[in-house]
CSV table of C-alpha atoms in Angstrom, one decimal:
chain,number,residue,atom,x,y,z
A,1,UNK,CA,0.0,0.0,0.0
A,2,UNK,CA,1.9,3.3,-1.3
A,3,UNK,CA,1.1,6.7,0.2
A,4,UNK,CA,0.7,9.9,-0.4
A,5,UNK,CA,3.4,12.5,0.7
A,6,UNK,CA,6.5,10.8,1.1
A,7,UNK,CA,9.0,10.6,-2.0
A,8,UNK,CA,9.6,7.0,-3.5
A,9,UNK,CA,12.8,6.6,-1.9
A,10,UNK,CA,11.7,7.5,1.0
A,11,UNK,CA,8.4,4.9,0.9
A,12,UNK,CA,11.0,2.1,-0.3
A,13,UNK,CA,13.3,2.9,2.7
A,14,UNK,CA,10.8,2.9,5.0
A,15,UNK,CA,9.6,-0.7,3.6
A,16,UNK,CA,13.4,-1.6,4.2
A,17,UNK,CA,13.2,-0.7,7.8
A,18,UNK,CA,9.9,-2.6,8.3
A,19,UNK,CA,11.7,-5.7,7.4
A,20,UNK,CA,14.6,-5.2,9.1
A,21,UNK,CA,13.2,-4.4,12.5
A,22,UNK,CA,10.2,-7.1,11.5
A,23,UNK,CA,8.0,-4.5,12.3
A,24,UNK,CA,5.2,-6.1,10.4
A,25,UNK,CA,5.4,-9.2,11.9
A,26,UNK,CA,7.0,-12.1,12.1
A,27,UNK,CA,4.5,-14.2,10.0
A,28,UNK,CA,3.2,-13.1,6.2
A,29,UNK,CA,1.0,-15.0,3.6
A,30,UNK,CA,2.3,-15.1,0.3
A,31,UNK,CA,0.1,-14.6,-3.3
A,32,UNK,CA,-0.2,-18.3,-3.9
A,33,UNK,CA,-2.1,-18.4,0.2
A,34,UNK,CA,1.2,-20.4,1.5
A,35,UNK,CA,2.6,-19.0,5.0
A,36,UNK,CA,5.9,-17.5,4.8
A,37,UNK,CA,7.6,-17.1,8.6
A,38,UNK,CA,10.7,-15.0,8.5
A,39,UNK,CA,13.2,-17.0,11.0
A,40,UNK,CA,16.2,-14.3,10.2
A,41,UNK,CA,15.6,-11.2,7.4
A,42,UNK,CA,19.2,-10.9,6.8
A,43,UNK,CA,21.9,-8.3,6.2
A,44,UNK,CA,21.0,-5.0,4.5
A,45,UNK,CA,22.6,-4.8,1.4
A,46,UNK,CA,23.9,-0.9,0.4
A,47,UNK,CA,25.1,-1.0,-2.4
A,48,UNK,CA,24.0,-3.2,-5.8
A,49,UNK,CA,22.1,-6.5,-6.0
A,50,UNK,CA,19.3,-8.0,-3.4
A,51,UNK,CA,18.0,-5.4,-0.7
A,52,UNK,CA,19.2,-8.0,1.4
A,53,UNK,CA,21.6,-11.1,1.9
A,54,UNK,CA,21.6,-14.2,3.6
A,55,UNK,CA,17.6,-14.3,4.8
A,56,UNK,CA,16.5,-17.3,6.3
A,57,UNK,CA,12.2,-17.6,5.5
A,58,UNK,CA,10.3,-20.9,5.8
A,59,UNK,CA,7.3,-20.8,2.8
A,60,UNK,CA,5.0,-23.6,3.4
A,61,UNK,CA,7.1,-25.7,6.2
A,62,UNK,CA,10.3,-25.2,3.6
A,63,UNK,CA,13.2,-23.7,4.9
A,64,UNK,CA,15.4,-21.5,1.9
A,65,UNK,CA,18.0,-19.2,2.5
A,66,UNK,CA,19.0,-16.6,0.3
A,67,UNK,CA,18.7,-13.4,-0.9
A,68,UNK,CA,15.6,-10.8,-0.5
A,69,UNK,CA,14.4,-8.2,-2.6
A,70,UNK,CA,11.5,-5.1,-1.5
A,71,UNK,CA,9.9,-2.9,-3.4
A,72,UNK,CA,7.2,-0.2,-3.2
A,73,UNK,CA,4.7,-1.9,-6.0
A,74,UNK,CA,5.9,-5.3,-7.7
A,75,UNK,CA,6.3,-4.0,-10.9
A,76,UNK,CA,9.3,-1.8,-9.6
A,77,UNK,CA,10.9,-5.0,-10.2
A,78,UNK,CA,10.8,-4.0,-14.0
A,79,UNK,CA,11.2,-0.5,-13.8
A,80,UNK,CA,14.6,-0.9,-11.9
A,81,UNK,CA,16.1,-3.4,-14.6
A,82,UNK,CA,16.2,-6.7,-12.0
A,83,UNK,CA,14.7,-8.7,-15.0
A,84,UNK,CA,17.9,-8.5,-17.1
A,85,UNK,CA,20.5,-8.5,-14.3
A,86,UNK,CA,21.5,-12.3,-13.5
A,87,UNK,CA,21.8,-10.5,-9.6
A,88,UNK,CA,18.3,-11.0,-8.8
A,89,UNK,CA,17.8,-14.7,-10.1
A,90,UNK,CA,18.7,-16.4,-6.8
A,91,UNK,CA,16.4,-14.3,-4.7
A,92,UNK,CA,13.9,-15.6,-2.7
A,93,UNK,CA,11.1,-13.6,-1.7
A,94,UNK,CA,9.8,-10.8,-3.0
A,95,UNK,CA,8.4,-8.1,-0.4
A,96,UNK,CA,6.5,-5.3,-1.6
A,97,UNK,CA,3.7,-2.9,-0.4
A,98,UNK,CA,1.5,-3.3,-3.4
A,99,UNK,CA,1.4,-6.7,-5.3
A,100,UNK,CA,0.2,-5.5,-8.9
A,101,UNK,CA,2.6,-8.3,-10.5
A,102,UNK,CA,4.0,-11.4,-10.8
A,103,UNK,CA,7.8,-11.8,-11.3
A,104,UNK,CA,9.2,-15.3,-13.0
A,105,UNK,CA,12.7,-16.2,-13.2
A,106,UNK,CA,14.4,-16.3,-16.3
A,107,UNK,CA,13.4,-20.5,-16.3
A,108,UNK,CA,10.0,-20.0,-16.2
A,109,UNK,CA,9.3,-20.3,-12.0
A,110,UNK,CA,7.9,-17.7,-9.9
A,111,UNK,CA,9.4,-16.0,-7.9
A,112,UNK,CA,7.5,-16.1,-4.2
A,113,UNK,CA,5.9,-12.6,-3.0
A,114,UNK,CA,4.8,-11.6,0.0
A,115,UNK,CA,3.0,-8.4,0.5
A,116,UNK,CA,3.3,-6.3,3.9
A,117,UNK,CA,1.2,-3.5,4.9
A,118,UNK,CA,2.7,-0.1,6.2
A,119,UNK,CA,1.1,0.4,9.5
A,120,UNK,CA,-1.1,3.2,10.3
A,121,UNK,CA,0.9,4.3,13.5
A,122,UNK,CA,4.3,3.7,12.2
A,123,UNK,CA,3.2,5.7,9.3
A,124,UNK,CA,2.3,8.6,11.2
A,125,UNK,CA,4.7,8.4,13.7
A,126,UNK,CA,7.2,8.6,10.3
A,127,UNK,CA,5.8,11.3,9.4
A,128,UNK,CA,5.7,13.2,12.6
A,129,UNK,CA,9.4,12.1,12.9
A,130,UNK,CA,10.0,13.6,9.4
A,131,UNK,CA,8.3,16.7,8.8
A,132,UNK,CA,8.4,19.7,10.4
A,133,UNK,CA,11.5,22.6,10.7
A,134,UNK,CA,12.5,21.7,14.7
A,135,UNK,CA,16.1,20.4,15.1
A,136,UNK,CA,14.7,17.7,18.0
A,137,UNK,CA,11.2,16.6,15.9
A,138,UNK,CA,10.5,13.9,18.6
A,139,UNK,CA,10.4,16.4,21.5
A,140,UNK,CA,7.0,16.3,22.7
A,141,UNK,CA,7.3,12.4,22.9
A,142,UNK,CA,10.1,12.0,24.6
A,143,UNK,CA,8.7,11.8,27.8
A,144,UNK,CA,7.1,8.3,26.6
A,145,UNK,CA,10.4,6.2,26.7
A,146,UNK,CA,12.0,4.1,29.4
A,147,UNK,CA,14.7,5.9,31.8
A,148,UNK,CA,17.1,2.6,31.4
A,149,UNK,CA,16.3,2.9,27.2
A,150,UNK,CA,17.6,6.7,27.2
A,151,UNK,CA,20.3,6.0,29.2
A,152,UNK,CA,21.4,3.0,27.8
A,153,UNK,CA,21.5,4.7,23.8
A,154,UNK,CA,23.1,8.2,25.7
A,155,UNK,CA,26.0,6.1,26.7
A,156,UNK,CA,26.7,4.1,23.2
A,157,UNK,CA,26.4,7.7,22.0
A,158,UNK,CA,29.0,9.0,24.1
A,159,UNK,CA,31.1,6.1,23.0
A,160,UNK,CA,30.3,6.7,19.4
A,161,UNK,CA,31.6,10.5,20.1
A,162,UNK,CA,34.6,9.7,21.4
A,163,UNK,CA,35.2,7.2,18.3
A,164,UNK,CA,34.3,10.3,16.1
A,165,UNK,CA,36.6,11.8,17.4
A,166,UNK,CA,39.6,9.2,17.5
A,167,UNK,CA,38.8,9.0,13.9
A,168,UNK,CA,39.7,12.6,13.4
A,169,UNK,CA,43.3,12.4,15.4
A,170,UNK,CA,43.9,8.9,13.5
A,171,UNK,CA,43.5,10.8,10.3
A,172,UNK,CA,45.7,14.2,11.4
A,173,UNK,CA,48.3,11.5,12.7
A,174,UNK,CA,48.9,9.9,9.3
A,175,UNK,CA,49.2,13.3,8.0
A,176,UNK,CA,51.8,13.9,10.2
A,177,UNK,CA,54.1,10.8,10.2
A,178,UNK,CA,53.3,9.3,13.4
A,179,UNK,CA,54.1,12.2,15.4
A,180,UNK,CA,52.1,12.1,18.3
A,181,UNK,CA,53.3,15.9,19.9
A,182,UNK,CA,52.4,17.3,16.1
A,183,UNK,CA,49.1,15.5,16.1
A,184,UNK,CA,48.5,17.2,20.1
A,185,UNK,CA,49.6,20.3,18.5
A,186,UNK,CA,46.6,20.5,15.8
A,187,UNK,CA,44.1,19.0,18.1
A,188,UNK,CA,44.8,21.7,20.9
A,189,UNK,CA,45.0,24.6,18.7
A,190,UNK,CA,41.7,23.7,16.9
A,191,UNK,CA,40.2,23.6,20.5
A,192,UNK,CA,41.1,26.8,21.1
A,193,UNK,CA,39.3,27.8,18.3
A,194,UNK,CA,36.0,26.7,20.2
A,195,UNK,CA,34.1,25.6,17.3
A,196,UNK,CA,34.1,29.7,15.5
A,197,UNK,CA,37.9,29.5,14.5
A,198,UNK,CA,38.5,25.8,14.9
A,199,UNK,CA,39.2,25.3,10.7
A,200,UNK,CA,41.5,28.4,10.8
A,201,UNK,CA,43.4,27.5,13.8
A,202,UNK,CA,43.8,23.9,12.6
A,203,UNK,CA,44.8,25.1,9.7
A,204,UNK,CA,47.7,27.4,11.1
A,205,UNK,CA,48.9,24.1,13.6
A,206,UNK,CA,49.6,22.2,10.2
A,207,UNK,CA,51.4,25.0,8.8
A,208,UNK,CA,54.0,25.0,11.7
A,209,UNK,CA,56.2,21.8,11.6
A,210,UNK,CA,57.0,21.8,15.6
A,211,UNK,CA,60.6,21.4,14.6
A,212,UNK,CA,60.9,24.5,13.3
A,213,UNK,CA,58.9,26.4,16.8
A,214,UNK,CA,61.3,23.8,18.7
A,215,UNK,CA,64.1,25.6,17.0
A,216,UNK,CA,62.8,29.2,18.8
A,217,UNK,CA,61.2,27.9,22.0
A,218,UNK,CA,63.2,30.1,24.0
A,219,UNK,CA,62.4,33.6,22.1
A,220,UNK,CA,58.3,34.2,22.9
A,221,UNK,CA,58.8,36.9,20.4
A,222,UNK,CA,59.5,34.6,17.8
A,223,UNK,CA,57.2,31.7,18.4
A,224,UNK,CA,54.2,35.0,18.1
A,225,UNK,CA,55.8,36.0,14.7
A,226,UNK,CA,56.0,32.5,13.6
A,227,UNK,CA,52.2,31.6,14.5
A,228,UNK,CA,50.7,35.3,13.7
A,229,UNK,CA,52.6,35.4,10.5
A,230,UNK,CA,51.2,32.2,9.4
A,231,UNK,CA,47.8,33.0,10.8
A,232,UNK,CA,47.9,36.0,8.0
A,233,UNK,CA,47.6,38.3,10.6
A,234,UNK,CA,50.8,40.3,9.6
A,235,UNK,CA,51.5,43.4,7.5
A,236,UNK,CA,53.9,45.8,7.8
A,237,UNK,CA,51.7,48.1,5.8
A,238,UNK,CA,48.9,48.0,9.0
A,239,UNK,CA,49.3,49.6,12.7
A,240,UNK,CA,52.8,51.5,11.7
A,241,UNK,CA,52.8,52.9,15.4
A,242,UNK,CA,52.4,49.7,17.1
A,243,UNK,CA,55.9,48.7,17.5
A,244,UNK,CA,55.6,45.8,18.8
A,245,UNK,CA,53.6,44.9,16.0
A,246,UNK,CA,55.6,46.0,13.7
A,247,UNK,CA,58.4,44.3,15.6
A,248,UNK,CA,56.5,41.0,15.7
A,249,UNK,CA,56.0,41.6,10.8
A,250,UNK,CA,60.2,42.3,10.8
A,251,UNK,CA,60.9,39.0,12.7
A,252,UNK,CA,58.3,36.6,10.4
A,253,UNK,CA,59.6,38.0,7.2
A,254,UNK,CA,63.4,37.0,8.3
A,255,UNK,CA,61.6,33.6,9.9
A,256,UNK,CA,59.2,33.0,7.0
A,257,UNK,CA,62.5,32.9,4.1
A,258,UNK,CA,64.4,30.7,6.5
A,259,UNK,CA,61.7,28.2,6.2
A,260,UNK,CA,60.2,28.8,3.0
A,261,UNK,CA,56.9,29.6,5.0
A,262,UNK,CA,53.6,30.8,3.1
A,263,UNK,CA,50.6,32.2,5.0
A,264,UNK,CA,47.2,31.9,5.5
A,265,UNK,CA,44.6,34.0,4.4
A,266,UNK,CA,43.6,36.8,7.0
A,267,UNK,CA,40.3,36.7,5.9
A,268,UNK,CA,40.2,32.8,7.6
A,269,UNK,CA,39.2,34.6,10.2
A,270,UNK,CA,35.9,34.9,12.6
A,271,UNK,CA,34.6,37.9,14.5
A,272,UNK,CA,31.1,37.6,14.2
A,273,UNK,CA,29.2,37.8,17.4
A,274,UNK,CA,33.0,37.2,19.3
A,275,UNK,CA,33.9,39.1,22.2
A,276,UNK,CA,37.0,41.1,22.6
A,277,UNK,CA,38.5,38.9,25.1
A,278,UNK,CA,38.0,35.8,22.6
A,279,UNK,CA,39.3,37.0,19.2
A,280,UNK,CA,41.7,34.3,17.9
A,281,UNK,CA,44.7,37.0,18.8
A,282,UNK,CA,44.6,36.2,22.5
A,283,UNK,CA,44.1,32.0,21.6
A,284,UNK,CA,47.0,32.3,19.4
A,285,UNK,CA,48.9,34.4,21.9
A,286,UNK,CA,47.6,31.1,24.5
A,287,UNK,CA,49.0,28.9,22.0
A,288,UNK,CA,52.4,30.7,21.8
A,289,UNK,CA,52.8,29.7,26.1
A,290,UNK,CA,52.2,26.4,25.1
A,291,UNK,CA,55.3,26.6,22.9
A,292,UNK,CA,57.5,28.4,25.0
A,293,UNK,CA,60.7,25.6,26.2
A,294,UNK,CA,59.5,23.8,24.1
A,295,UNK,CA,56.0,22.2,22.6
A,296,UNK,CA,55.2,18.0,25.0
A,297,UNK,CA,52.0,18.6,25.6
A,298,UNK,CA,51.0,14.9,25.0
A,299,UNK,CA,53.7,13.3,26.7
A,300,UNK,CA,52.4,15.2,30.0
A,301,UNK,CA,48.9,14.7,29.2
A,302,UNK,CA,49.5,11.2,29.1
A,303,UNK,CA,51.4,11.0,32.3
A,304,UNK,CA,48.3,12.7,34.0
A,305,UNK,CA,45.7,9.5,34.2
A,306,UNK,CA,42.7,10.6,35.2
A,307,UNK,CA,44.0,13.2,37.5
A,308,UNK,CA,40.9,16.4,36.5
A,309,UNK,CA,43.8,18.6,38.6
A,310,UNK,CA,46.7,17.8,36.6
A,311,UNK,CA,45.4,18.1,33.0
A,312,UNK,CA,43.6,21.7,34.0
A,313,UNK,CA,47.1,22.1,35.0
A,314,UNK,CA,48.5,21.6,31.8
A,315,UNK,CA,46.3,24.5,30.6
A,316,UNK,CA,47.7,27.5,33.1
A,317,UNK,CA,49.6,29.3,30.7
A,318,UNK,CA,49.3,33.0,31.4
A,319,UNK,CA,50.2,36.2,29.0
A,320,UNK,CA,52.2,39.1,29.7
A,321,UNK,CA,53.8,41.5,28.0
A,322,UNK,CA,52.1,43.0,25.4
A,323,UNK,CA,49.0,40.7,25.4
A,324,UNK,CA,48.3,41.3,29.0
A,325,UNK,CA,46.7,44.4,28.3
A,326,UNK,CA,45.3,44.0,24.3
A,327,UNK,CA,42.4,42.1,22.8
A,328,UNK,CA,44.1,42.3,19.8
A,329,UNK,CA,46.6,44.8,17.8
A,330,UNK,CA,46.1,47.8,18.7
A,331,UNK,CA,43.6,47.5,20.3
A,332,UNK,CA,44.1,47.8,24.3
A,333,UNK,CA,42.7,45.4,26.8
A,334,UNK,CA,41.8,47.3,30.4
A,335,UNK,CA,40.4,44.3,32.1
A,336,UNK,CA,41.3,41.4,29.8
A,337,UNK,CA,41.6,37.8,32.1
A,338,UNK,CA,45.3,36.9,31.7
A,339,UNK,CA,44.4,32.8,32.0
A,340,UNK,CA,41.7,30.2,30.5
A,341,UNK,CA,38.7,30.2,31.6
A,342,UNK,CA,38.2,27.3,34.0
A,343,UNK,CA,35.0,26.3,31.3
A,344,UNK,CA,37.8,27.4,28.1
A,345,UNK,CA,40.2,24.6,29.9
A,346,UNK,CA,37.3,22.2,30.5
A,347,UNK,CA,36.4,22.6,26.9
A,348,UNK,CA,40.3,22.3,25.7
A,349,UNK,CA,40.2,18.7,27.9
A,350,UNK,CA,36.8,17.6,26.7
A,351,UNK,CA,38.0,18.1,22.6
A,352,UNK,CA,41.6,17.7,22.7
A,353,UNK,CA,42.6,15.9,25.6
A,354,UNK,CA,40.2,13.2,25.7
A,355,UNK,CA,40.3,12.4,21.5
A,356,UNK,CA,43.5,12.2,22.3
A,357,UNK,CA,43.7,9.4,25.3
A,358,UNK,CA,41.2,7.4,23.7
A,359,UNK,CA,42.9,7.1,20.2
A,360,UNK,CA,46.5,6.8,21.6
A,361,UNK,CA,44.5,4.3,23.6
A,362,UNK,CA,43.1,2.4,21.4
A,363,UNK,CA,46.0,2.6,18.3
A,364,UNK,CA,48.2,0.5,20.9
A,365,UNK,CA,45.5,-1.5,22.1
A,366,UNK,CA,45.7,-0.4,25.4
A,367,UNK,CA,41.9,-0.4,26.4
A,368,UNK,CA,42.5,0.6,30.1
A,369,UNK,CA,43.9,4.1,28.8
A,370,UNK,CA,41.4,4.6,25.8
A,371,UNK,CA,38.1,3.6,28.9
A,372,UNK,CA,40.7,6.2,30.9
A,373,UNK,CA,39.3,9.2,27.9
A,374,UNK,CA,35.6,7.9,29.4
A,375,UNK,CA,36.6,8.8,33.1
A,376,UNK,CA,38.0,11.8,32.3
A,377,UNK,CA,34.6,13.3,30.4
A,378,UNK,CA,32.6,11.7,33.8
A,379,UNK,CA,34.3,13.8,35.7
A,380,UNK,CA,33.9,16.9,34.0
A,381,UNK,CA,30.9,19.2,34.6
A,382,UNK,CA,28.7,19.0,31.3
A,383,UNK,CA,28.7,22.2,28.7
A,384,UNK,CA,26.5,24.6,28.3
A,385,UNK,CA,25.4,25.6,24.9
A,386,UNK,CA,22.6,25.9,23.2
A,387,UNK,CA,22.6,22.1,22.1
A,388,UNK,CA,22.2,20.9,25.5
A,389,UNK,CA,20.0,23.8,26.9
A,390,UNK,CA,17.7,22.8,24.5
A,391,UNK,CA,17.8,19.5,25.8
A,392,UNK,CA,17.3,20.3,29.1
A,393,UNK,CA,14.3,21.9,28.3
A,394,UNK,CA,13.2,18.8,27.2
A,395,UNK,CA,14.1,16.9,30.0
A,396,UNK,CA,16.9,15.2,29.5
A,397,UNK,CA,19.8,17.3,31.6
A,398,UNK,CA,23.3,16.1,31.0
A,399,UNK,CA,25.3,15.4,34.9
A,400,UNK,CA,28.8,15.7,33.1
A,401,UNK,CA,30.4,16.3,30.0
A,402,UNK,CA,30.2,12.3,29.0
A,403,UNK,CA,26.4,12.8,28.8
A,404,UNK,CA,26.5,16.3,27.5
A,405,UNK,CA,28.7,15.0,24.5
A,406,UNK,CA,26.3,12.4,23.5
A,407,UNK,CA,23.6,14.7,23.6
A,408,UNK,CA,25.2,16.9,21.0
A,409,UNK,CA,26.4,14.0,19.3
A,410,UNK,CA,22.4,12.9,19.1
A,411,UNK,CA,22.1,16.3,17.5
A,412,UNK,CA,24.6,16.8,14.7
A,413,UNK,CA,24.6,13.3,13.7
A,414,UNK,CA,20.6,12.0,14.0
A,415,UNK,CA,18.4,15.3,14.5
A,416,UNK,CA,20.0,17.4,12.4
A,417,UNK,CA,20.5,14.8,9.4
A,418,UNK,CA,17.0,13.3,9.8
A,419,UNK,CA,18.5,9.6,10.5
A,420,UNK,CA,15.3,8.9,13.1
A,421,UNK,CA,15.3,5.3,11.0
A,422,UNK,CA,19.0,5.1,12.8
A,423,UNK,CA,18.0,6.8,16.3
A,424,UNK,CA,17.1,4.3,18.8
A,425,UNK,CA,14.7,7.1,19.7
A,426,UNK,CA,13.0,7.1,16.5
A,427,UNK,CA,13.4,3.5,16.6
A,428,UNK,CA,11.6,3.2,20.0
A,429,UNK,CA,9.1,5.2,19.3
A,430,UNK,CA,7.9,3.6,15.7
A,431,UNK,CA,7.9,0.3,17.6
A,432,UNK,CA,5.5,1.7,20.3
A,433,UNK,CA,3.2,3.2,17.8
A,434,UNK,CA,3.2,0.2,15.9
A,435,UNK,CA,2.5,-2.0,19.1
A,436,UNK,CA,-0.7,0.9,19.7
A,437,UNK,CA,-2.1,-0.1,16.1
C-alpha cells in the first residue's frame, strides 16, 4: 500500500526498515495463500544487488535461505532493470507494499511474494518524525520512553563520540608521520578555536612543523611572529605605530624565508558575534605559552591518568607583556583575564585531551587508557550551549560532560541529518506506535 506525501525513496526505505526491525510481523501470507515465517531477514545490502543477503524464510514448512528483494509496488521490479541483471535470479522472496505483479525467473518459475502492509501508526509516527522545521522533531514524545532505554543509547552515543573523534586524530596523525606531539599540537589549537575559529586554527597548527617552533622555543617573540605570520595576521603596511607589531612583521619576514613559509589568508578569520576577550589574537597568543621551552603537551597529558587537577594544569599558561593588556593589535585590553577560563580549559580537555587518550589508547590496544578518555569526560561538569539547553528543556539534563557530548552527538549526527530510522529514539518510538495499532 503506497502513500501519499512521502518521496519513493523515501516509501521504499521505509519498507526496508519494516523488514529489518520485522516491524510487520513475524509471520506473512504469500500470493499463492502459502505461510511464509521469517526465521532471520538478513543483512542489508547498500550497495548493488538484493535489498538484502543471507535471509533465512520458511514458505510452506520449507526452509530456503537466500537473498531478499523489496519494493514499493511489484512491478518496480521491471522499472529498476532486475529482469535483465543475472543479480536478482537467486532471490527468494519478493516483499512489496503493493502486489500489482507477478515476477518469474528467467526458467519459467515464480518467484515467491509476499505483500506487507505499512502500519497506520508507524506511518504517522514517520511522518511526525520527518516533517516539520525543529532540530529535536520527537520532543513532545520524549517523555514516553524508558529511563534505562535513554540512558542506555546516551551512553553508546558517548562512546560513538569519542570514536568520532579518535577518527579525526587517526587521520591528522597519518598526515603527520606518526608524530604524536604534532598531532596534540593540531588538536589543541583547533580547540582553542572553540568551534568559530576551529578550521582556521587547525589550519595554522599544520602550517608550523613543531621542529621548526622547537628551533625558537626560548624567544616568545619569535614563536608570536612564527604563529601570527602564518595566521595571515601580519603586515607591515597596518598599525605603523604599534611597534611591537611591527616588531612581531620584521621577525616573520626573516623567519618565514628561513623556512620557505607561506601564510594563511587573514580573511580565515571569525569575529562575528565574538567578544573582545575571545578573538583568535589572545588563543594564538595562549597557543604561543604552550610553545615556549618547548611544545610536550601529549607526553604530560599522558602522564596525568585521570587526574581532572593535573590536566587543568597543563592549561595554566598566562600572558604578559604586550598581550596582557590587548584584545588584539592595537587595540588595548583594560580588564582582559590573563588565564583560561576554568570552562575554556574544560572545553580544551573535553576536545583535545580526551580524543586524544582514547585514540593513543586504542591505536596500541591499550583499552584501560582509551576507557581512561571515558573517566575523564565523567568527571567533568557538562557544557552549556545551546545544544544541550535545548535539551534540558526537554528533559533530559546532561550530569557531566560524558552525557553532554552524546547529547550533542544525538544532534549533529541524527536530528540534524534526519537519521530517526538510525536513532534508537525514533526506533523506539515507531515500535511503540506500531504495538498501539
Amino acid at each position: 500500500m503506497a502513500h501519499k506525501g512521502v518521496l519513493f525513496f523515501s516509501m521504499e526505505k521505509l519498507y526496508h526498515y519494516l523488514w529489518m526491525s520485522r516491524m510487520f510481523g513475524r509471520k506473512l501470507t504469500d500470493a499463492d495463500g502459502a505461510e511464509v515465517e521469517v526465521i532471520d531477514p538478513g543483512r542489508h545490502n547498500t550497495d548493488s544487488g538484493p535489498d538484502f543477503f543471507n535471509s533465512k524464510i520458511k514458505i510452506g514448512g520449507t526452509e530456503w535461505a537466500g537473498n531478499v528483494e523489496i519494493h514499493v509496488r511489484a512491478s518496480d521490479w521491471f522499472r529498476h532493470g532486475h529482469d535483465s541483471d543475472p543479480a536478482y535470479d537467486n532471490v527468494i522472496l519478493h516483499v512489496v507494499g503493493l502486489s500489482d505483479r507477478r515476477i518469474h525467473r528467467p526458467d519459467g518459475s515464480l518467484v515467491p511474494q509476499a505483500e506487507i502492509a505499512m502500519p497506520e501508526g508507524f506511518y504517522r509516527t514517520f511522518l511526525s518524525l520527518s516533517s516539520g522545521i525543529d532540530s529535536v522533531r520527537c520532543g513532545n514524545m520524549l517523555a514516553g520512553l524508558h529511563s534505562l532505554a535513554v540512558t542506555d543509547w546516551l551512553e553508546s552515543l558517548s562512546v560513538e563520540r569519542i570514536q568520532t573523534k579518535g577518527e579525526r586524530v587517526a587521520a591528522i596523525l597519518e598526515t603527520t608521520g606518526f608524530d604524536w606531539e604534532q598531532a596534540c599540537f593540531v588538536m589543541i589549537a583547533r580547540a582553542l578555536g572553540f568551534g568559530l575559529n576551529g578550521e582556521p586554527f587547525e589550519l595554522l597548527a599544520r602550517s608550523l612543523p613543531l621542529r621548526v617552533l622547537h628551533h625558537h622555543s626560548d624567544n616568545p617573540l619569535q614563536l608570536q611572529a612564527l604563529l601570527f605570520g602564518q595566521a595571515g595576521m601580519l603586515d607591515s603596511s597596518l598599525h605603523i605605530f604599534d611597534e611591537y607589531y611591527q616588531l612581531l612583521c620584521r621577525e616573520y619576514y626573516f623567519l618565514a624565508r628561513k623556512y620557505g613559509l607561506r601564510p594563511m589568508r587573514r580573511s580565515m578569520w571569525k569575529y562575528a558575534r565574538t567578544r573582545p576577550q575571545n578573538f583568535p589574537h589572545r588563543r594564538i597568543a595562549f597557543l604561543s605559552k604552550a610553545c615556549e621551552g618547548g611544545f610536550a603537551m601529549f607526553s604530560k597529558m599522558t602522564g596525568c591518568g585521570s587526574d581532572i587537577d593535573a590536566l587543568r594544569g597543563l592549561f595554566s599558561w598566562r600572558l604578559d607583556g604586550y598581550w596582557h593588556d590587548h584584545f588584539s593589535f592595537d587595540t588595548e585590553a583594560r580588564s582582559a583575564a590573563d588565564t583560561l577560563s576554568e570552562a575554556s580549559v574544560t572545553l580544551l580537555i573535553i576536545n583535545a585531551v580526551a580524543p586524544l587518550v582514547y585514540a593513543y589508547g586504542s591505536m596500541r590496544g591499550d583499552y584501560d587508557m582509551a576507557e581512561r578518555a571515558l573517566d575523564i569526560l565523567s568527571m567533568l561538569p557538562a557544557e552549556n550551549n545551546i545544544i544541550t539547553r535545548e535539551w534540558g528543556a526537554l528533559g533530559m539534563r546532561a550530569s557531566d560532560a560524558l552525557r553532554s557530548q552524546a547529547l550533542i552527538h544525538l544532534r549533529k549526527e541524527y536530528c540534524d541529518t534526519r537519521k530517526c530510522l538510525y536513532c534508537r529514539f525514533g526506533h523506539l518510538l515507531l515500535r511503540k506506535a506500531v504495538a498501539a495499532d
